[in-house]
Amino acid sequence: MLGLRRARLPRARLARSLQTSADATTLRSDIPSSHSEPFTVQIHEDSFKTHNLETPSLDVSVTKEELLKMYREMQTMRRMEMASDALYKAKLIRGFCHLAIGQEAVSVGLEHGIHPNDRVITGYRCHPFAVMRGGTIEGVLGELLGRQIGMSKGKGGSMHIFTPTFYGGNGIVGAQVPVGAGVAFAQAYAKDVLKSPAGDLAFSPQVGQLEPGKGGCTFALYGDGASNQGQVFEAFNMAKLWNLPVIFACENNKYGMGTSAERSSSNTSYYTRGDKIPGLQVNGMDIIAVRQAVEYARKWSVDEERGPLVMEFVTYRYGGHSMSDPGTTYRTREEVQRMRSTQDPIRGLAKYLEDWGVATEQDLKTIDKEAKTVVDEAVEKAKASPEPGLDAFWGDIYFKGTEPPFMRGREREEVHYY
């Protein structure tokens, strides 16, 4: 017994947790005077966690120009979402409305890491992605207001906004994940067909298809609340079976509607859920880490043709799940305030810009004011746009040029001729 008492069990190794601070990246080289000349920064060593995958490089090349553009875009996206909040509270926006305040580093960082020919699809927290993928602020706000200027002509609403390379906003929980796998399948198929002599006849760049000789991938985003959907795992399986160029990216903002991830998921390490698909967990509050991870994922899937990848952006939403959710019944106000004050992605990038001598506090205030002006003007432009007329609802049922001779409405006498 004495020997047993003295015997020491091997000490368990403590797993290091992911770093989710927004300002942990450090400067590694001198700052050049030119705004376009690159310099090196180093991401915190705990900004990534991997599953059957090598860790991305922590050294990142950036420029003053890109950092300032990131700051301007994040600030503008937040202002747009804040304007949506105000319009909803003024009862000018009706129905469902899900805002992404606090998660700006994901949408903006993603755009800085992908190529114009890539595709993005997400759930209902989609407004910033729509703008970053070629939409306009007045187009998003107009759609929320149900006006003709809206990106879907005022007929789709918050969750149904598209561009040639952005496949929406989708309102059915998790449904965008298999659709995203399908978009990636189309990309892989088109790439093969385009290698043939008749390839340029089969796919037209004018309708958002692949350009001849150019590959691409699809980023299929979903939330932690959708992560337990069966269709998500079915999409994983097909993507790996066919080696599709798709990146499954979970935006883990800690709560699926009003349920914490720990209460809904037995495995909250969402990046490990791909079985044979490698995974990468990312600090989603540091935009430099997001951009680096996205570039790494794209290289894996497109340049190296190694198939799908599962990513997890650990982020946080400040507001409720939707505008009907106060967001304080399942978490404390202190928790939200702590995240705002210590891990805010915009404040983190602002700290980099000031500490590294890229911009002064006054420079950033000027950008903030300009972002507010841009959004305020977009609000007025959207509000001034008329609502769609009744005849507009007969349009966009079929792809242009493929309409039948006529469509019948609810009543036998209600017939529209094209």
CSV table of C-alpha atoms in Angstrom, one decimal:
chain,number,residue,atom,x,y,z
A,1,MET,CA,0.0,0.0,0.0
A,2,LEU,CA,2.9,2.3,0.9
A,3,GLY,CA,4.4,1.7,-2.6
A,4,LEU,CA,1.1,2.5,-4.2
A,5,ARG,CA,0.8,5.7,-2.2
A,6,ARG,CA,4.2,6.8,-3.3
A,7,ALA,CA,3.7,5.9,-6.9
A,8,ARG,CA,3.2,9.0,-9.0
A,9,LEU,CA,0.7,8.9,-11.8
A,10,PRO,CA,1.8,10.6,-15.1
A,11,ARG,CA,0.7,14.2,-15.0
A,12,ALA,CA,-2.0,15.0,-17.6
A,13,ARG,CA,-0.9,17.5,-20.2
A,14,LEU,CA,-3.1,20.6,-20.1
A,15,ALA,CA,-4.5,21.6,-23.5
A,16,ARG,CA,-3.8,25.2,-24.3
A,17,SER,CA,-7.0,27.2,-25.0
A,18,LEU,CA,-7.5,29.3,-28.1
A,19,GLN,CA,-6.5,32.9,-27.8
A,20,THR,CA,-9.6,35.1,-28.6
A,21,SER,CA,-8.1,38.5,-27.8
A,22,ALA,CA,-8.5,41.0,-30.6
A,23,ASP,CA,-5.1,42.7,-30.0
A,24,ALA,CA,-2.5,40.0,-29.4
A,25,THR,CA,-0.7,40.2,-32.8
A,26,THR,CA,2.8,41.8,-32.5
A,27,LEU,CA,5.0,43.8,-34.9
A,28,ARG,CA,8.0,41.8,-36.3
A,29,SER,CA,9.7,44.3,-38.7
A,30,ASP,CA,10.1,48.0,-39.2
A,31,ILE,CA,7.2,49.9,-40.5
A,32,PRO,CA,7.8,51.2,-44.1
A,33,SER,CA,6.9,54.8,-45.0
A,34,SER,CA,5.0,53.6,-48.1
A,35,HIS,CA,1.4,52.6,-47.6
A,36,SER,CA,1.7,49.8,-50.2
A,37,GLU,CA,5.0,48.3,-49.0
A,38,PRO,CA,4.5,45.1,-46.9
A,39,PHE,CA,5.8,44.5,-43.4
A,40,THR,CA,5.7,41.5,-41.1
A,41,VAL,CA,3.6,41.0,-38.0
A,42,GLN,CA,3.3,37.8,-35.9
A,43,ILE,CA,0.0,36.4,-34.7
A,44,HIS,CA,-0.3,35.0,-31.2
A,45,GLU,CA,0.8,31.4,-31.0
A,46,ASP,CA,-2.6,30.3,-29.6
A,47,SER,CA,-4.6,32.0,-32.4
A,48,PHE,CA,-5.0,28.6,-34.1
A,49,LYS,CA,-5.8,25.0,-33.1
A,50,THR,CA,-5.7,22.2,-35.6
A,51,HIS,CA,-7.1,18.8,-36.2
A,52,ASN,CA,-5.0,16.5,-38.5
A,53,LEU,CA,-3.5,19.6,-40.0
A,54,GLU,CA,-0.4,21.6,-39.9
A,55,THR,CA,-0.7,25.0,-38.2
A,56,PRO,CA,-0.7,28.1,-40.5
A,57,SER,CA,2.3,30.3,-40.3
A,58,LEU,CA,2.2,32.9,-37.5
A,59,ASP,CA,4.2,35.4,-39.5
A,60,VAL,CA,1.9,37.5,-41.7
A,61,SER,CA,2.7,40.1,-44.4
A,62,VAL,CA,0.5,43.1,-44.4
A,63,THR,CA,0.5,46.7,-45.7
A,64,LYS,CA,-0.7,50.0,-44.2
A,65,GLU,CA,-3.2,50.3,-47.0
A,66,GLU,CA,-4.8,46.9,-46.4
A,67,LEU,CA,-5.0,47.4,-42.6
A,68,LEU,CA,-6.7,50.8,-43.0
A,69,LYS,CA,-9.1,49.3,-45.6
A,70,MET,CA,-9.9,46.5,-43.1
A,71,TYR,CA,-10.6,49.1,-40.4
A,72,ARG,CA,-12.8,51.2,-42.7
A,73,GLU,CA,-14.8,48.2,-43.8
A,74,MET,CA,-15.3,46.8,-40.4
A,75,GLN,CA,-16.4,50.2,-39.1
A,76,THR,CA,-18.8,50.6,-42.0
A,77,MET,CA,-20.3,47.2,-41.6
A,78,ARG,CA,-21.0,47.8,-37.9
A,79,ARG,CA,-22.5,51.2,-38.8
A,80,MET,CA,-24.8,49.5,-41.3
A,81,GLU,CA,-25.9,46.9,-38.8
A,82,MET,CA,-26.5,49.6,-36.2
A,83,ALA,CA,-28.6,51.5,-38.7
A,84,SER,CA,-30.6,48.3,-39.3
A,85,ASP,CA,-31.2,48.1,-35.6
A,86,ALA,CA,-32.5,51.7,-35.5
A,87,LEU,CA,-34.7,51.2,-38.5
A,88,TYR,CA,-36.2,48.0,-37.0
A,89,LYS,CA,-36.9,49.7,-33.7
A,90,ALA,CA,-38.6,52.5,-35.7
A,91,LYS,CA,-40.8,49.8,-37.2
A,92,LEU,CA,-39.6,50.6,-40.7
A,93,ILE,CA,-38.1,47.1,-41.0
A,94,ARG,CA,-40.4,44.2,-40.2
A,95,GLY,CA,-40.1,40.5,-39.8
A,96,PHE,CA,-36.9,38.6,-39.1
A,97,CYS,CA,-33.7,40.5,-38.8
A,98,HIS,CA,-30.4,39.0,-37.5
A,99,LEU,CA,-27.4,41.4,-36.9
A,100,ALA,CA,-23.7,40.6,-36.9
A,101,ILE,CA,-22.5,43.3,-34.5
A,102,GLY,CA,-19.3,42.0,-32.9
A,103,GLN,CA,-18.6,39.5,-35.7
A,104,GLU,CA,-17.2,41.9,-38.3
A,105,ALA,CA,-13.7,40.4,-38.3
A,106,VAL,CA,-15.1,37.2,-39.9
A,107,SER,CA,-16.9,38.8,-42.9
A,108,VAL,CA,-14.2,41.4,-43.6
A,109,GLY,CA,-11.3,39.1,-42.9
A,110,LEU,CA,-12.8,36.4,-45.1
A,111,GLU,CA,-13.1,38.8,-48.1
A,112,HIS,CA,-9.4,39.8,-47.7
A,113,GLY,CA,-8.3,36.2,-47.8
A,114,ILE,CA,-10.3,34.9,-50.8
A,115,HIS,CA,-10.4,35.7,-54.5
A,116,PRO,CA,-13.1,37.4,-56.6
A,117,ASN,CA,-13.9,34.1,-58.3
A,118,ASP,CA,-14.6,32.2,-55.0
A,119,ARG,CA,-18.1,31.7,-53.7
A,120,VAL,CA,-19.6,32.3,-50.3
A,121,ILE,CA,-22.9,31.1,-48.8
A,122,THR,CA,-24.1,31.6,-45.2
A,123,GLY,CA,-27.2,31.5,-43.0
A,124,TYR,CA,-29.3,34.4,-41.9
A,125,ARG,CA,-26.6,36.7,-40.4
A,126,CYS,CA,-25.6,37.7,-43.9
A,127,HIS,CA,-25.7,41.5,-44.4
A,128,PRO,CA,-21.9,42.2,-44.2
A,129,PHE,CA,-21.1,39.2,-46.4
A,130,ALA,CA,-23.5,40.6,-49.1
A,131,VAL,CA,-21.8,43.9,-49.2
A,132,MET,CA,-18.3,42.5,-49.1
A,133,ARG,CA,-19.1,40.2,-52.0
A,134,GLY,CA,-20.1,43.0,-54.3
A,135,GLY,CA,-23.4,44.3,-52.9
A,136,THR,CA,-24.1,47.8,-51.7
A,137,ILE,CA,-25.1,49.2,-48.3
A,138,GLU,CA,-28.2,50.9,-49.8
A,139,GLY,CA,-29.0,47.5,-51.5
A,140,VAL,CA,-28.9,45.7,-48.2
A,141,LEU,CA,-30.9,48.4,-46.3
A,142,GLY,CA,-33.3,48.7,-49.1
A,143,GLU,CA,-34.0,45.0,-49.1
A,144,LEU,CA,-34.6,45.1,-45.3
A,145,LEU,CA,-37.0,48.0,-45.9
A,146,GLY,CA,-38.8,46.2,-48.7
A,147,ARG,CA,-37.9,48.8,-51.4
A,148,GLN,CA,-37.1,48.5,-55.1
A,149,ILE,CA,-33.5,49.5,-54.5
A,150,GLY,CA,-33.0,46.4,-52.5
A,151,MET,CA,-30.6,43.7,-53.8
A,152,SER,CA,-33.5,41.4,-54.3
A,153,LYS,CA,-35.8,44.3,-55.5
A,154,GLY,CA,-37.4,44.4,-52.0
A,155,LYS,CA,-39.0,41.0,-52.4
A,156,GLY,CA,-36.5,38.8,-50.4
A,157,GLY,CA,-35.9,40.5,-47.1
A,158,SER,CA,-33.1,40.1,-44.6
A,159,MET,CA,-32.2,36.5,-45.3
A,160,HIS,CA,-32.4,36.5,-49.1
A,161,ILE,CA,-29.7,38.7,-50.5
A,162,PHE,CA,-27.5,37.6,-53.3
A,163,THR,CA,-24.7,38.6,-55.7
A,164,PRO,CA,-23.1,36.6,-58.6
A,165,THR,CA,-20.5,35.2,-56.1
A,166,PHE,CA,-22.6,35.3,-52.9
A,167,TYR,CA,-25.4,32.6,-52.7
A,168,GLY,CA,-27.2,34.2,-49.8
A,169,GLY,CA,-28.5,34.4,-46.8
A,170,ASN,CA,-30.6,31.3,-46.2
A,171,GLY,CA,-33.4,31.1,-43.7
A,172,ILE,CA,-33.5,27.3,-43.1
A,173,VAL,CA,-31.1,26.4,-40.3
A,174,GLY,CA,-28.1,24.5,-41.8
A,175,ALA,CA,-29.6,24.2,-45.3
A,176,GLN,CA,-26.9,26.4,-46.9
A,177,VAL,CA,-24.2,23.8,-46.0
A,178,PRO,CA,-25.2,21.1,-48.5
A,179,VAL,CA,-26.0,23.9,-51.0
A,180,GLY,CA,-22.5,25.2,-50.5
A,181,ALA,CA,-21.1,21.7,-51.2
A,182,GLY,CA,-23.2,21.7,-54.4
A,183,VAL,CA,-21.7,25.0,-55.4
A,184,ALA,CA,-18.2,23.6,-54.9
A,185,PHE,CA,-19.2,20.5,-56.9
A,186,ALA,CA,-20.2,22.9,-59.7
A,187,GLN,CA,-16.9,24.6,-59.5
A,188,ALA,CA,-15.0,21.3,-59.6
A,189,TYR,CA,-17.2,20.1,-62.5
A,190,ALA,CA,-16.8,23.4,-64.4
A,191,LYS,CA,-13.1,23.4,-64.0
A,192,ASP,CA,-12.9,20.0,-65.6
A,193,VAL,CA,-15.3,20.9,-68.4
A,194,LEU,CA,-13.5,24.1,-69.1
A,195,LYS,CA,-10.3,22.1,-69.8
A,196,SER,CA,-12.2,20.7,-72.8
A,197,PRO,CA,-12.3,22.5,-76.2
A,198,ALA,CA,-16.0,23.2,-75.8
A,199,GLY,CA,-15.7,24.4,-72.2
A,200,ASP,CA,-16.1,28.1,-72.9
A,201,LEU,CA,-19.4,27.3,-74.5
A,202,ALA,CA,-20.8,25.4,-71.5
A,203,PHE,CA,-20.2,28.0,-68.8
A,204,SER,CA,-20.8,31.7,-69.0
A,205,PRO,CA,-18.9,34.2,-66.7
A,206,GLN,CA,-21.8,36.6,-67.2
A,207,VAL,CA,-24.0,34.6,-64.9
A,208,GLY,CA,-21.4,34.1,-62.2
A,209,GLN,CA,-19.8,30.9,-63.5
A,210,LEU,CA,-16.2,30.1,-63.5
A,211,GLU,CA,-14.0,31.9,-66.0
A,212,PRO,CA,-12.0,29.7,-68.4
A,213,GLY,CA,-8.8,28.4,-66.8
A,214,LYS,CA,-9.6,29.7,-63.3
A,215,GLY,CA,-10.3,27.6,-60.3
A,216,GLY,CA,-12.0,28.6,-57.1
A,217,CYS,CA,-13.5,27.3,-53.8
A,218,THR,CA,-16.7,27.8,-51.8
A,219,PHE,CA,-16.9,29.0,-48.2
A,220,ALA,CA,-20.0,27.5,-46.7
A,221,LEU,CA,-20.6,29.2,-43.4
A,222,TYR,CA,-23.0,28.2,-40.6
A,223,GLY,CA,-23.4,28.8,-36.9
A,224,ASP,CA,-22.8,26.7,-33.9
A,225,GLY,CA,-26.6,26.4,-33.6
A,226,ALA,CA,-26.7,24.6,-37.0
A,227,SER,CA,-23.7,22.4,-36.4
A,228,ASN,CA,-25.7,19.4,-35.1
A,229,GLN,CA,-27.9,19.2,-38.2
A,230,GLY,CA,-27.7,15.9,-40.0
A,231,GLN,CA,-27.5,17.6,-43.4
A,232,VAL,CA,-24.2,19.2,-42.3
A,233,PHE,CA,-22.6,15.8,-41.7
A,234,GLU,CA,-24.0,14.5,-45.0
A,235,ALA,CA,-22.4,17.4,-46.8
A,236,PHE,CA,-19.1,16.7,-45.0
A,237,ASN,CA,-19.2,13.1,-46.3
A,238,MET,CA,-20.0,13.9,-49.9
A,239,ALA,CA,-17.4,16.7,-50.0
A,240,LYS,CA,-14.7,14.4,-48.7
A,241,LEU,CA,-15.8,11.5,-50.9
A,242,TRP,CA,-15.5,13.7,-54.0
A,243,ASN,CA,-12.6,15.8,-52.8
A,244,LEU,CA,-14.6,19.1,-53.3
A,245,PRO,CA,-13.0,22.5,-53.0
A,246,VAL,CA,-15.3,23.6,-50.1
A,247,ILE,CA,-14.4,25.1,-46.8
A,248,PHE,CA,-17.0,24.4,-44.1
A,249,ALA,CA,-16.7,27.4,-41.7
A,250,CYS,CA,-18.6,27.4,-38.4
A,251,GLU,CA,-19.1,30.9,-36.9
A,252,ASN,CA,-19.1,29.9,-33.3
A,253,ASN,CA,-20.5,32.9,-31.5
A,254,LYS,CA,-21.2,30.8,-28.4
A,255,TYR,CA,-25.0,30.8,-28.6
A,256,GLY,CA,-27.4,29.1,-30.9
A,257,MET,CA,-30.5,31.3,-30.5
A,258,GLY,CA,-30.7,31.3,-26.6
A,259,THR,CA,-28.9,28.1,-26.0
A,260,SER,CA,-25.2,28.0,-25.1
A,261,ALA,CA,-22.9,25.8,-27.2
A,262,GLU,CA,-22.1,23.7,-24.0
A,263,ARG,CA,-25.8,22.9,-23.5
A,264,SER,CA,-26.5,21.9,-27.1
A,265,SER,CA,-23.3,20.1,-28.3
A,266,SER,CA,-21.5,17.2,-26.7
A,267,ASN,CA,-18.4,18.3,-28.8
A,268,THR,CA,-17.9,22.0,-28.9
A,269,SER,CA,-14.7,21.8,-30.8
A,270,TYR,CA,-16.5,22.2,-34.0
A,271,TYR,CA,-13.4,22.1,-36.1
A,272,THR,CA,-12.8,18.5,-35.2
A,273,ARG,CA,-16.2,17.3,-36.4
A,274,GLY,CA,-15.2,16.5,-40.0
A,275,ASP,CA,-14.0,12.9,-39.3
A,276,LYS,CA,-11.4,12.5,-42.1
A,277,ILE,CA,-11.6,16.2,-43.0
A,278,PRO,CA,-8.9,18.2,-41.3
A,279,GLY,CA,-9.9,21.1,-39.2
A,280,LEU,CA,-8.7,24.5,-38.1
A,281,GLN,CA,-10.0,26.6,-35.2
A,282,VAL,CA,-9.3,30.4,-35.5
A,283,ASN,CA,-9.4,33.4,-33.3
A,284,GLY,CA,-12.4,35.1,-35.0
A,285,MET,CA,-11.9,38.4,-33.1
A,286,ASP,CA,-8.5,39.2,-34.7
A,287,ILE,CA,-9.0,40.1,-38.3
A,288,ILE,CA,-5.3,39.4,-39.1
A,289,ALA,CA,-5.7,35.9,-37.8
A,290,VAL,CA,-8.9,35.4,-39.8
A,291,ARG,CA,-7.3,36.6,-43.1
A,292,GLN,CA,-4.3,34.3,-42.6
A,293,ALA,CA,-6.4,31.3,-41.8
A,294,VAL,CA,-8.7,32.0,-44.9
A,295,GLU,CA,-5.6,32.3,-47.2
A,296,TYR,CA,-4.3,29.0,-45.7
A,297,ALA,CA,-7.6,27.2,-46.3
A,298,ARG,CA,-7.9,28.5,-49.8
A,299,LYS,CA,-4.4,27.4,-50.7
A,300,TRP,CA,-5.2,23.9,-49.2
A,301,SER,CA,-8.4,23.5,-51.2
A,302,VAL,CA,-7.6,25.3,-54.5
A,303,ASP,CA,-3.9,25.5,-55.1
A,304,GLU,CA,-2.9,22.2,-53.5
A,305,GLU,CA,-6.3,20.5,-54.5
A,306,ARG,CA,-6.5,18.7,-51.2
A,307,GLY,CA,-10.2,18.8,-50.9
A,308,PRO,CA,-12.5,20.1,-48.1
A,309,LEU,CA,-11.5,21.7,-44.8
A,310,VAL,CA,-13.6,22.4,-41.6
A,311,MET,CA,-12.9,25.7,-40.0
A,312,GLU,CA,-14.3,27.2,-36.8
A,313,PHE,CA,-14.2,31.0,-36.2
A,314,VAL,CA,-14.5,31.6,-32.5
A,315,THR,CA,-16.4,34.9,-32.3
A,316,TYR,CA,-19.1,36.7,-30.4
A,317,ARG,CA,-22.3,38.6,-31.1
A,318,TYR,CA,-23.2,41.5,-28.9
A,319,GLY,CA,-26.9,41.6,-29.7
A,320,GLY,CA,-29.5,38.9,-29.4
A,321,HIS,CA,-30.1,36.1,-31.9
A,322,SER,CA,-32.5,38.4,-33.7
A,323,MET,CA,-34.2,41.7,-33.1
A,324,SER,CA,-36.9,40.0,-31.1
A,325,ASP,CA,-34.3,38.6,-28.7
A,326,PRO,CA,-33.0,41.0,-26.0
A,327,GLY,CA,-30.0,38.7,-25.6
A,328,THR,CA,-29.8,38.9,-21.8
A,329,THR,CA,-32.1,36.1,-20.6
A,330,TYR,CA,-29.4,33.4,-21.2
A,331,ARG,CA,-26.3,35.5,-20.5
A,332,THR,CA,-25.5,38.4,-18.3
A,333,ARG,CA,-25.1,42.0,-19.3
A,334,GLU,CA,-21.7,41.9,-17.6
A,335,GLU,CA,-20.5,39.1,-20.0
A,336,VAL,CA,-21.5,41.2,-23.1
A,337,GLN,CA,-19.9,44.3,-21.7
A,338,ARG,CA,-16.7,42.4,-20.9
A,339,MET,CA,-16.5,41.2,-24.5
A,340,ARG,CA,-17.2,44.6,-25.9
A,341,SER,CA,-14.5,46.2,-23.7
A,342,THR,CA,-11.7,43.6,-23.9
A,343,GLN,CA,-12.1,41.6,-27.2
A,344,ASP,CA,-13.8,43.9,-29.7
A,345,PRO,CA,-12.4,43.3,-33.2
A,346,ILE,CA,-12.6,46.9,-34.3
A,347,ARG,CA,-11.0,48.2,-31.2
A,348,GLY,CA,-8.3,45.5,-31.5
A,349,LEU,CA,-7.4,46.6,-35.0
A,350,ALA,CA,-7.5,50.3,-34.0
A,351,LYS,CA,-4.9,49.4,-31.3
A,352,TYR,CA,-2.6,47.8,-33.9
A,353,LEU,CA,-2.9,50.9,-36.2
A,354,GLU,CA,-2.0,53.3,-33.4
A,355,ASP,CA,0.7,51.2,-31.7
A,356,TRP,CA,2.4,50.5,-35.0
A,357,GLY,CA,2.2,54.1,-36.2
A,358,VAL,CA,0.0,53.3,-39.1
A,359,ALA,CA,-2.7,55.9,-38.1
A,360,THR,CA,-3.3,58.3,-35.3
A,361,GLU,CA,-6.3,58.4,-33.1
A,362,GLN,CA,-7.5,61.5,-35.1
A,363,ASP,CA,-7.1,59.5,-38.4
A,364,LEU,CA,-9.3,56.8,-37.0
A,365,LYS,CA,-11.9,59.2,-35.8
A,366,THR,CA,-12.0,60.7,-39.3
A,367,ILE,CA,-12.6,57.2,-40.8
A,368,ASP,CA,-15.3,56.6,-38.2
A,369,LYS,CA,-17.1,59.8,-39.2
A,370,GLU,CA,-16.8,58.9,-42.9
A,371,ALA,CA,-18.2,55.5,-42.3
A,372,LYS,CA,-21.2,57.0,-40.5
A,373,THR,CA,-21.8,59.5,-43.3
A,374,VAL,CA,-21.7,56.7,-45.9
A,375,VAL,CA,-24.3,54.7,-44.0
A,376,ASP,CA,-26.5,57.7,-43.2
A,377,GLU,CA,-26.6,58.5,-46.9
A,378,ALA,CA,-27.4,54.9,-47.8
A,379,VAL,CA,-30.3,54.9,-45.2
A,380,GLU,CA,-31.8,58.0,-46.8
A,381,LYS,CA,-31.4,56.6,-50.3
A,382,ALA,CA,-33.0,53.3,-49.3
A,383,LYS,CA,-35.9,55.1,-47.5
A,384,ALA,CA,-36.5,57.2,-50.6
A,385,SER,CA,-36.9,54.2,-52.9
A,386,PRO,CA,-40.5,53.1,-53.6
A,387,GLU,CA,-41.9,49.8,-52.6
A,388,PRO,CA,-42.2,47.3,-55.4
A,389,GLY,CA,-45.5,47.4,-57.3
A,390,LEU,CA,-47.9,44.4,-57.4
A,391,ASP,CA,-46.8,43.6,-61.0
A,392,ALA,CA,-43.2,43.1,-59.7
A,393,PHE,CA,-44.3,39.9,-57.8
A,394,TRP,CA,-44.8,38.1,-61.1
A,395,GLY,CA,-41.2,38.6,-62.0
A,396,ASP,CA,-38.1,36.6,-60.9
A,397,ILE,CA,-40.1,33.3,-60.6
A,398,TYR,CA,-38.3,31.9,-63.5
A,399,PHE,CA,-34.8,32.6,-64.8
A,400,LYS,CA,-35.1,35.5,-67.3
A,401,GLY,CA,-36.0,34.3,-70.7
A,402,THR,CA,-37.4,30.9,-69.6
A,403,GLU,CA,-40.9,32.1,-68.4
A,404,PRO,CA,-44.0,30.2,-69.5
A,405,PRO,CA,-46.6,32.1,-71.6
A,406,PHE,CA,-48.6,32.9,-68.5
A,407,MET,CA,-48.9,32.3,-64.7
A,408,ARG,CA,-52.1,31.9,-62.7
A,409,GLY,CA,-52.5,33.6,-59.3
A,410,ARG,CA,-54.6,32.5,-56.3
A,411,GLU,CA,-57.9,33.0,-58.2
A,412,ARG,CA,-58.9,31.4,-61.5
A,413,GLU,CA,-59.4,34.9,-63.0
A,414,GLU,CA,-56.0,36.2,-61.8
A,415,VAL,CA,-53.7,35.5,-64.7
A,416,HIS,CA,-50.5,37.3,-65.7
A,417,TYR,CA,-49.2,37.0,-69.3
A,418,TYR,CA,-45.4,37.4,-69.9
